[in-house]
Amino acid sequence: MARDLQTELGRAAEFLAAARKIVVLTGAGVSKESGIPTFRDAQTGLWAQYDPQKLATTEGFLRDPSLVWRWYDFRRKMIRDVKPNAGHFALAELEKMFSEFKLLTQNIDGLHRAAGSIQMVELHGSIDRFKCFDKGHPAEDIPFELEEPPLCACGSLIRPDIVWFGEALDGRNLQESFRCAEAADVFIVVGTSALVYPAASFPAVASDHGAKVIECNMEETAISDIADVFLQGPSGITLPKLVALLN
Ligand code: BJW
């Protein structure tokens, strides 16, 4: 059901004005206006023929390490060349307004940090960190444009330090995220299709524990039914409008 943006912004601002603990979950949509395709529309140009759900797995990497390495190298170069957008900056601004604030991001692009967010958890890792496949030894100074993954001193292939499908998220990050979701007064969900677990369960956990849920997306998603407010549109437009109402 279409909802009037101005009315929804007003309701969202009222919830925030009455709240102490704010938690935000972001997904690929928040970086779309920076020029990064979302995960599910990432397959453009050269990569159109590949399924990201197959590339972002250990099986995909072991089947064809060079292919998966080159896919991440392509995306790492794209990310190196972009800047945070107004949505990232609005969330960094929001953080300054609340003493209890946590940003949980599924994104691996580092743009929230570049925009000034501090209280944050990178749930799915970072495209700028690397580790070895067998033992998880950290690897540094990995150059761009390698055709194959380099080798660790222990002989194992180096891979991006990213959480692939079927892999466990960092236990401490996960515990902290659930704790924050349970304690939130307002839980804001931005630019995620809410299809990938466990992150997709956080809004319902927050709602079940009494939080008001504000969703910012271009279209309705798997969690829209539980959202108390739906801010429809690009987050680079709706989030700055919301933050402006709080000033
Ligand atoms: C805009 C916009 C604009 C556009 N403004 N909005 C329970 C049920 C069912 C399945 C599972 C379950 N629990 C676990 C699973 C399996 C699996 C899973 O969830 N599968 C689903 C597909 C069903 N989960 C896992 O495997 C996780 N691991 C796990 O649970 O391990 C258990 C375990 C325990 C102990 C031992 C071993 C294992 C791991 C999940 C890791 C996800 N990793 C990825 C890829 C790596 C990063 C990368 O290469 O990029 O992370 S998957 C991919 O999806 C990526 C994203 O972070 C993630 C979420 O995607 P996101 O951000 O929502 O993007 P999109 O593209 O889907 O949506 C974009 C949205 O933006 C859309 O809604 C647009 O409308 C919107 N939008 N422009 C605002 N301008």
mmCIF file of C-alpha atoms and ligand atoms in Angstrom:
data_model
loop_
_atom_site.group_PDB
_atom_site.id
_atom_site.type_symbol
_atom_site.label_atom_id
_atom_site.label_comp_id
_atom_site.label_asym_id
_atom_site.label_seq_id
_atom_site.Cartn_x
_atom_site.Cartn_y
_atom_site.Cartn_z
ATOM 1 C CA MET A 1 0.000 0.000 0.000
ATOM 2 C CA ALA A 2 1.453 3.410 -0.989
ATOM 3 C CA ARG A 3 2.143 5.604 2.046
ATOM 4 C CA ASP A 4 2.544 9.362 1.974
ATOM 5 C CA LEU A 5 6.232 10.183 2.487
ATOM 6 C CA GLN A 6 5.687 13.415 4.395
ATOM 7 C CA THR A 7 3.313 11.732 6.867
ATOM 8 C CA GLU A 8 5.667 8.793 7.281
ATOM 9 C CA LEU A 9 8.669 11.092 7.844
ATOM 10 C CA GLY A 10 6.711 12.893 10.576
ATOM 11 C CA ARG A 11 5.845 9.606 12.318
ATOM 12 C CA ALA A 12 9.448 8.401 12.048
ATOM 13 C CA ALA A 13 10.714 11.657 13.566
ATOM 14 C CA GLU A 14 8.234 11.295 16.458
ATOM 15 C CA PHE A 15 9.450 7.765 17.202
ATOM 16 C CA LEU A 16 13.071 8.925 17.136
ATOM 17 C CA ALA A 17 12.375 11.947 19.337
ATOM 18 C CA ALA A 18 10.960 9.611 22.005
ATOM 19 C CA ALA A 19 13.780 7.044 21.705
ATOM 20 C CA ARG A 20 17.047 6.509 23.528
ATOM 21 C CA LYS A 21 18.533 3.419 21.827
ATOM 22 C CA ILE A 22 18.751 3.482 18.053
ATOM 23 C CA VAL A 23 19.909 0.569 15.909
ATOM 24 C CA VAL A 24 20.276 0.712 12.126
ATOM 25 C CA LEU A 25 20.663 -2.224 9.723
ATOM 26 C CA THR A 26 21.906 -1.362 6.242
ATOM 27 C CA GLY A 27 22.234 -3.302 3.001
ATOM 28 C CA ALA A 28 23.467 -2.732 -0.514
ATOM 29 C CA GLY A 29 20.726 -0.197 -1.355
ATOM 30 C CA VAL A 30 22.338 2.486 0.827
ATOM 31 C CA SER A 31 25.406 2.423 -1.442
ATOM 32 C CA LYS A 32 23.473 2.367 -4.708
ATOM 33 C CA GLU A 33 23.557 6.163 -5.050
ATOM 34 C CA SER A 34 27.339 6.036 -4.687
ATOM 35 C CA GLY A 35 27.344 4.017 -7.912
ATOM 36 C CA ILE A 36 27.722 0.505 -6.483
ATOM 37 C CA PRO A 37 25.192 -1.959 -7.879
ATOM 38 C CA THR A 38 23.209 -3.825 -5.206
ATOM 39 C CA PHE A 39 24.132 -7.449 -4.537
ATOM 40 C CA ARG A 40 21.200 -8.784 -6.496
ATOM 41 C CA ASP A 41 21.691 -6.500 -9.470
ATOM 42 C CA ALA A 42 25.502 -6.725 -9.369
ATOM 43 C CA GLN A 43 25.609 -8.880 -12.458
ATOM 44 C CA THR A 44 26.101 -6.342 -15.187
ATOM 45 C CA GLY A 45 28.523 -6.176 -18.120
ATOM 46 C CA LEU A 46 31.301 -8.738 -17.970
ATOM 47 C CA TRP A 47 29.760 -10.479 -14.981
ATOM 48 C CA ALA A 48 26.188 -10.749 -16.294
ATOM 49 C CA GLN A 49 26.485 -14.481 -16.936
ATOM 50 C CA TYR A 50 27.463 -15.395 -13.351
ATOM 51 C CA ASP A 51 25.208 -15.982 -10.366
ATOM 52 C CA PRO A 52 26.473 -14.035 -7.309
ATOM 53 C CA GLN A 53 24.910 -16.635 -5.030
ATOM 54 C CA LYS A 54 27.324 -19.171 -6.568
ATOM 55 C CA LEU A 55 30.397 -16.905 -6.614
ATOM 56 C CA ALA A 56 30.049 -15.855 -2.966
ATOM 57 C CA THR A 57 30.587 -19.373 -1.597
ATOM 58 C CA THR A 58 33.547 -21.516 -0.552
ATOM 59 C CA GLU A 59 32.462 -24.100 -3.133
ATOM 60 C CA GLY A 60 32.566 -21.447 -5.873
ATOM 61 C CA PHE A 61 36.022 -20.326 -4.771
ATOM 62 C CA LEU A 62 37.437 -23.860 -4.668
ATOM 63 C CA ARG A 63 35.841 -24.725 -8.009
ATOM 64 C CA ASP A 64 37.382 -21.712 -9.760
ATOM 65 C CA PRO A 65 39.598 -19.557 -7.495
ATOM 66 C CA SER A 66 40.675 -17.296 -10.345
ATOM 67 C CA LEU A 67 37.071 -16.490 -11.356
ATOM 68 C CA VAL A 68 35.995 -15.592 -7.828
ATOM 69 C CA TRP A 69 39.243 -13.636 -7.233
ATOM 70 C CA ARG A 70 38.714 -11.579 -10.411
ATOM 71 C CA TRP A 71 35.065 -10.884 -9.467
ATOM 72 C CA TYR A 72 36.148 -9.446 -6.119
ATOM 73 C CA ASP A 73 39.064 -7.566 -7.740
ATOM 74 C CA PHE A 74 36.574 -5.948 -10.162
ATOM 75 C CA ARG A 75 34.301 -4.923 -7.282
ATOM 76 C CA ARG A 76 37.215 -3.755 -5.101
ATOM 77 C CA LYS A 77 38.376 -1.431 -7.891
ATOM 78 C CA MET A 78 34.846 -0.101 -8.343
ATOM 79 C CA ILE A 79 34.561 0.589 -4.601
ATOM 80 C CA ARG A 80 38.009 2.255 -4.451
ATOM 81 C CA ASP A 81 36.753 4.878 -6.889
ATOM 82 C CA VAL A 82 33.465 5.856 -5.197
ATOM 83 C CA LYS A 83 32.469 8.150 -2.332
ATOM 84 C CA PRO A 84 29.831 7.925 0.402
ATOM 85 C CA ASN A 85 26.481 9.501 -0.519
ATOM 86 C CA ALA A 86 23.979 11.632 1.391
ATOM 87 C CA GLY A 87 22.406 8.515 2.961
ATOM 88 C CA HIS A 88 25.733 7.415 4.516
ATOM 89 C CA PHE A 89 26.349 10.954 5.786
ATOM 90 C CA ALA A 90 22.850 11.208 7.262
ATOM 91 C CA LEU A 91 23.434 8.020 9.282
ATOM 92 C CA ALA A 92 26.773 9.369 10.560
ATOM 93 C CA GLU A 93 24.879 12.530 11.572
ATOM 94 C CA LEU A 94 22.162 10.487 13.295
ATOM 95 C CA GLU A 95 24.839 8.675 15.332
ATOM 96 C CA LYS A 96 25.977 12.017 16.786
ATOM 97 C CA MET A 97 22.433 12.735 18.046
ATOM 98 C CA PHE A 98 22.132 9.609 20.230
ATOM 99 C CA SER A 99 24.448 8.363 22.960
ATOM 100 C CA GLU A 100 23.246 4.795 22.394
ATOM 101 C CA PHE A 101 23.540 4.052 18.708
ATOM 102 C CA LYS A 102 24.693 1.074 16.662
ATOM 103 C CA LEU A 103 24.963 0.641 12.919
ATOM 104 C CA LEU A 104 24.894 -2.970 11.710
ATOM 105 C CA THR A 105 25.902 -3.158 8.072
ATOM 106 C CA GLN A 106 25.839 -6.073 5.690
ATOM 107 C CA ASN A 107 27.942 -4.057 3.264
ATOM 108 C CA ILE A 108 31.587 -4.805 2.611
ATOM 109 C CA ASP A 109 32.367 -1.482 0.928
ATOM 110 C CA GLY A 110 33.598 0.584 3.913
ATOM 111 C CA LEU A 111 31.495 3.609 2.883
ATOM 112 C CA HIS A 112 29.837 4.056 6.292
ATOM 113 C CA ARG A 113 33.249 4.419 7.917
ATOM 114 C CA ALA A 114 34.326 6.815 5.158
ATOM 115 C CA ALA A 115 31.236 8.922 5.925
ATOM 116 C CA GLY A 116 32.164 9.132 9.617
ATOM 117 C CA SER A 117 30.138 6.327 11.259
ATOM 118 C CA ILE A 118 31.977 4.962 14.311
ATOM 119 C CA GLN A 119 29.645 2.735 16.336
ATOM 120 C CA MET A 120 29.314 0.044 13.712
ATOM 121 C CA VAL A 121 29.570 -3.673 13.020
ATOM 122 C CA GLU A 122 30.552 -4.992 9.583
ATOM 123 C CA LEU A 123 28.561 -8.218 9.631
ATOM 124 C CA HIS A 124 29.809 -9.661 6.330
ATOM 125 C CA GLY A 125 33.442 -8.514 6.456
ATOM 126 C CA SER A 126 35.294 -6.082 4.249
ATOM 127 C CA ILE A 127 36.448 -6.145 0.648
ATOM 128 C CA ASP A 128 39.696 -4.489 1.761
ATOM 129 C CA ARG A 129 40.729 -7.272 4.125
ATOM 130 C CA PHE A 130 42.176 -10.638 3.152
ATOM 131 C CA LYS A 131 42.984 -13.891 4.912
ATOM 132 C CA CYS A 132 44.192 -17.332 3.927
ATOM 133 C CA PHE A 133 41.633 -19.963 3.085
ATOM 134 C CA ASP A 134 42.966 -22.783 5.275
ATOM 135 C CA LYS A 135 44.021 -21.112 8.520
ATOM 136 C CA GLY A 136 42.589 -17.581 8.375
ATOM 137 C CA HIS A 137 46.041 -15.945 8.593
ATOM 138 C CA PRO A 138 45.575 -12.227 7.817
ATOM 139 C CA ALA A 139 47.141 -11.041 4.551
ATOM 140 C CA GLU A 140 48.131 -7.451 3.789
ATOM 141 C CA ASP A 141 49.208 -5.289 0.846
ATOM 142 C CA ILE A 142 47.322 -7.329 -1.723
ATOM 143 C CA PRO A 143 47.720 -5.629 -5.123
ATOM 144 C CA PHE A 144 44.905 -5.050 -7.610
ATOM 145 C CA GLU A 145 44.598 -6.844 -10.945
ATOM 146 C CA LEU A 146 46.040 -10.225 -10.011
ATOM 147 C CA GLU A 147 44.594 -12.974 -12.209
ATOM 148 C CA GLU A 148 44.865 -15.584 -9.446
ATOM 149 C CA PRO A 149 44.684 -15.469 -5.650
ATOM 150 C CA PRO A 150 48.177 -15.153 -4.165
ATOM 151 C CA LEU A 151 49.481 -17.717 -1.681
ATOM 152 C CA CYS A 152 49.910 -17.318 2.056
ATOM 153 C CA ALA A 153 53.300 -18.180 3.659
ATOM 154 C CA CYS A 154 51.577 -21.385 4.850
ATOM 155 C CA GLY A 155 50.858 -22.368 1.242
ATOM 156 C CA SER A 156 47.097 -21.770 1.320
ATOM 157 C CA LEU A 157 45.200 -19.597 -1.160
ATOM 158 C CA ILE A 158 44.449 -16.033 -0.039
ATOM 159 C CA ARG A 159 40.759 -15.036 -0.163
ATOM 160 C CA PRO A 160 38.746 -11.914 0.661
ATOM 161 C CA ASP A 161 37.859 -11.637 4.372
ATOM 162 C CA ILE A 162 34.158 -11.727 3.566
ATOM 163 C CA VAL A 163 31.406 -13.953 4.948
ATOM 164 C CA TRP A 164 30.202 -16.167 2.135
ATOM 165 C CA PHE A 165 26.952 -18.166 2.034
ATOM 166 C CA GLY A 166 27.146 -21.139 4.382
ATOM 167 C CA GLU A 167 29.857 -19.525 6.516
ATOM 168 C CA ALA A 168 29.291 -18.420 10.084
ATOM 169 C CA LEU A 169 29.311 -14.714 10.927
ATOM 170 C CA ASP A 170 31.796 -13.650 13.615
ATOM 171 C CA GLY A 171 30.306 -14.885 16.895
ATOM 172 C CA ARG A 172 30.965 -11.691 18.865
ATOM 173 C CA ASN A 173 29.481 -9.508 16.106
ATOM 174 C CA LEU A 174 26.422 -11.708 15.977
ATOM 175 C CA GLN A 175 25.886 -11.707 19.739
ATOM 176 C CA GLU A 176 26.293 -7.946 19.878
ATOM 177 C CA SER A 177 23.836 -7.494 16.998
ATOM 178 C CA PHE A 178 21.147 -9.603 18.635
ATOM 179 C CA ARG A 179 21.723 -7.813 21.943
ATOM 180 C CA CYS A 180 21.344 -4.423 20.224
ATOM 181 C CA ALA A 181 18.225 -5.547 18.321
ATOM 182 C CA GLU A 182 16.607 -6.733 21.557
ATOM 183 C CA ALA A 183 17.389 -3.467 23.360
ATOM 184 C CA ALA A 184 16.484 -1.030 20.554
ATOM 185 C CA ASP A 185 13.735 1.560 20.991
ATOM 186 C CA VAL A 186 13.821 2.301 17.260
ATOM 187 C CA PHE A 187 15.236 -0.051 14.628
ATOM 188 C CA ILE A 188 15.871 1.482 11.185
ATOM 189 C CA VAL A 189 16.284 -0.838 8.185
ATOM 190 C CA VAL A 190 17.826 0.727 5.087
ATOM 191 C CA GLY A 191 18.291 -0.651 1.564
ATOM 192 C CA THR A 192 18.179 -4.364 2.202
ATOM 193 C CA SER A 193 15.990 -6.986 0.582
ATOM 194 C CA ALA A 194 16.018 -8.725 4.016
ATOM 195 C CA LEU A 195 16.469 -12.099 2.386
ATOM 196 C CA VAL A 196 19.830 -13.107 3.815
ATOM 197 C CA TYR A 197 20.006 -14.542 7.315
ATOM 198 C CA PRO A 198 20.889 -14.048 10.097
ATOM 199 C CA ALA A 199 20.820 -10.265 9.427
ATOM 200 C CA ALA A 200 17.285 -10.533 7.995
ATOM 201 C CA SER A 201 16.004 -11.697 11.383
ATOM 202 C CA PHE A 202 17.191 -8.618 13.326
ATOM 203 C CA PRO A 203 14.180 -6.361 12.505
ATOM 204 C CA ALA A 204 11.698 -8.994 13.724
ATOM 205 C CA VAL A 205 13.739 -9.562 16.886
ATOM 206 C CA ALA A 206 13.683 -5.808 17.534
ATOM 207 C CA SER A 207 9.949 -5.574 16.812
ATOM 208 C CA ASP A 208 9.182 -8.555 19.074
ATOM 209 C CA HIS A 209 11.050 -6.761 21.872
ATOM 210 C CA GLY A 210 8.974 -3.610 21.456
ATOM 211 C CA ALA A 211 11.052 -1.485 19.052
ATOM 212 C CA LYS A 212 9.405 0.701 16.429
ATOM 213 C CA VAL A 213 10.683 -0.383 13.001
ATOM 214 C CA ILE A 214 11.347 2.219 10.294
ATOM 215 C CA GLU A 215 12.064 0.850 6.816
ATOM 216 C CA CYS A 216 13.747 2.919 4.052
ATOM 217 C CA ASN A 217 13.648 1.267 0.652
ATOM 218 C CA MET A 218 12.619 1.821 -2.937
ATOM 219 C CA GLU A 219 10.127 -1.019 -2.696
ATOM 220 C CA GLU A 220 8.456 -3.229 -0.123
ATOM 221 C CA THR A 221 10.496 -6.168 1.129
ATOM 222 C CA ALA A 222 10.278 -9.307 3.223
ATOM 223 C CA ILE A 223 10.088 -7.220 6.413
ATOM 224 C CA SER A 224 7.702 -4.459 5.275
ATOM 225 C CA ASP A 225 4.760 -6.120 7.032
ATOM 226 C CA ILE A 226 6.344 -5.536 10.428
ATOM 227 C CA ALA A 227 7.540 -1.984 9.661
ATOM 228 C CA ASP A 228 5.717 0.735 11.617
ATOM 229 C CA VAL A 229 6.907 3.344 9.112
ATOM 230 C CA PHE A 230 7.863 2.894 5.460
ATOM 231 C CA LEU A 231 9.956 5.651 3.881
ATOM 232 C CA GLN A 232 9.717 4.878 0.195
ATOM 233 C CA GLY A 233 12.455 6.249 -2.068
ATOM 234 C CA PRO A 234 16.222 6.406 -2.398
ATOM 235 C CA SER A 235 17.864 6.490 1.040
ATOM 236 C CA GLY A 236 20.117 9.319 -0.178
ATOM 237 C CA ILE A 237 16.943 11.424 -0.202
ATOM 238 C CA THR A 238 14.770 10.022 2.600
ATOM 239 C CA LEU A 239 17.474 9.750 5.301
ATOM 240 C CA PRO A 240 18.691 13.380 5.054
ATOM 241 C CA LYS A 241 15.028 14.500 5.184
ATOM 242 C CA LEU A 242 14.492 12.450 8.319
ATOM 243 C CA VAL A 243 17.636 13.757 10.028
ATOM 244 C CA ALA A 244 16.709 17.341 9.098
ATOM 245 C CA LEU A 245 13.396 16.920 10.980
ATOM 246 C CA LEU A 246 15.336 16.050 14.157
ATOM 247 C CA ASN A 247 17.549 19.141 14.122
HETATM 248 C C1 BJW B 1 17.497 0.879 -2.226
HETATM 249 C C2 BJW B 1 18.071 1.754 -3.116
HETATM 250 C C3 BJW B 1 18.203 3.054 -2.682
HETATM 251 C C4 BJW B 1 18.057 -0.104 -4.089
HETATM 252 N N1 BJW B 1 17.778 3.383 -1.475
HETATM 253 N N2 BJW B 1 17.090 1.230 -1.035
HETATM 254 C C5 BJW B 1 17.518 -19.086 7.669
HETATM 255 C C6 BJW B 1 16.583 -19.277 6.697
HETATM 256 C C7 BJW B 1 16.961 -19.495 5.367
HETATM 257 C C8 BJW B 1 18.298 -19.533 4.998
HETATM 258 C C9 BJW B 1 19.242 -19.357 5.967
HETATM 259 C C10 BJW B 1 18.849 -19.143 7.277
HETATM 260 N N3 BJW B 1 19.967 -18.962 8.023
HETATM 261 C C11 BJW B 1 21.053 -19.063 7.202
HETATM 262 C C12 BJW B 1 20.642 -19.315 5.948
HETATM 263 C C13 BJW B 1 21.527 -19.486 4.756
HETATM 264 C C14 BJW B 1 22.050 -18.199 4.171
HETATM 265 C C15 BJW B 1 20.860 -17.379 3.702
HETATM 266 O O1 BJW B 1 20.399 -16.461 4.339
HETATM 267 N N4 BJW B 1 20.376 -17.669 2.507
HETATM 268 C C16 BJW B 1 19.262 -16.919 1.926
HETATM 269 C C17 BJW B 1 19.624 -16.537 0.495
HETATM 270 C C18 BJW B 1 18.004 -17.708 2.036
HETATM 271 N N5 BJW B 1 22.838 -17.459 5.133
HETATM 272 C C19 BJW B 1 24.125 -17.724 5.283
HETATM 273 O O2 BJW B 1 24.680 -18.605 4.645
HETATM 274 C C20 BJW B 1 24.903 -16.947 6.337
HETATM 275 N N6 BJW B 1 25.609 -17.869 7.151
HETATM 276 C C21 BJW B 1 25.014 -18.564 8.114
HETATM 277 O O3 BJW B 1 23.890 -18.392 8.467
HETATM 278 O O4 BJW B 1 25.832 -19.512 8.660
HETATM 279 C C22 BJW B 1 25.308 -20.435 9.601
HETATM 280 C C23 BJW B 1 26.487 -21.230 10.139
HETATM 281 C C24 BJW B 1 26.611 -21.371 11.508
HETATM 282 C C25 BJW B 1 27.694 -22.103 12.018
HETATM 283 C C26 BJW B 1 28.624 -22.662 11.142
HETATM 284 C C27 BJW B 1 28.503 -22.504 9.781
HETATM 285 C C28 BJW B 1 27.415 -21.766 9.273
HETATM 286 C C29 BJW B 1 25.980 -16.080 5.679
HETATM 287 C C30 BJW B 1 25.415 -15.008 4.858
HETATM 288 C C31 BJW B 1 26.561 -14.214 4.179
HETATM 289 C C32 BJW B 1 26.043 -13.291 3.107
HETATM 290 N N7 BJW B 1 27.108 -12.826 2.321
HETATM 291 C C33 BJW B 1 26.803 -11.963 1.169
HETATM 292 C C34 BJW B 1 27.935 -12.048 0.120
HETATM 293 C C35 BJW B 1 29.248 -11.590 0.586
HETATM 294 C C36 BJW B 1 29.497 -10.141 0.319
HETATM 295 C C37 BJW B 1 29.637 -9.773 -1.158
HETATM 296 O O5 BJW B 1 30.300 -10.463 -1.922
HETATM 297 O O6 BJW B 1 29.049 -8.731 -1.526
HETATM 298 O O7 BJW B 1 26.531 -10.645 1.596
HETATM 299 S S1 BJW B 1 25.294 -12.436 0.345
HETATM 300 C C38 BJW B 1 24.793 -10.838 -0.089
HETATM 301 O O8 BJW B 1 23.490 -10.620 0.487
HETATM 302 C C39 BJW B 1 25.789 -9.872 0.586
HETATM 303 C C40 BJW B 1 24.841 -8.889 1.194
HETATM 304 O O9 BJW B 1 25.469 -8.275 2.318
HETATM 305 C C41 BJW B 1 23.625 -9.703 1.572
HETATM 306 C C42 BJW B 1 22.379 -8.918 1.725
HETATM 307 O O10 BJW B 1 22.006 -8.317 0.518
HETATM 308 P P1 BJW B 1 21.319 -6.898 0.547
HETATM 309 O O11 BJW B 1 22.248 -5.931 1.156
HETATM 310 O O12 BJW B 1 19.978 -7.012 1.139
HETATM 311 O O13 BJW B 1 21.267 -6.517 -1.008
HETATM 312 P P2 BJW B 1 20.120 -6.837 -2.096
HETATM 313 O O14 BJW B 1 20.748 -6.629 -3.409
HETATM 314 O O15 BJW B 1 19.468 -8.145 -1.853
HETATM 315 O O16 BJW B 1 18.972 -5.764 -1.812
HETATM 316 C C43 BJW B 1 19.162 -4.396 -2.070
HETATM 317 C C44 BJW B 1 17.934 -3.635 -1.570
HETATM 318 O O17 BJW B 1 18.185 -2.256 -1.707
HETATM 319 C C45 BJW B 1 16.653 -3.927 -2.350
HETATM 320 O O18 BJW B 1 15.598 -4.157 -1.412
HETATM 321 C C46 BJW B 1 16.391 -2.637 -3.128
HETATM 322 O O19 BJW B 1 15.006 -2.355 -3.315
HETATM 323 C C47 BJW B 1 17.022 -1.632 -2.228
HETATM 324 N N8 BJW B 1 17.481 -0.414 -2.876
HETATM 325 N N9 BJW B 1 18.377 1.030 -4.300
HETATM 326 C C48 BJW B 1 17.210 2.425 -0.689
HETATM 327 N N10 BJW B 1 18.749 3.990 -3.518
#
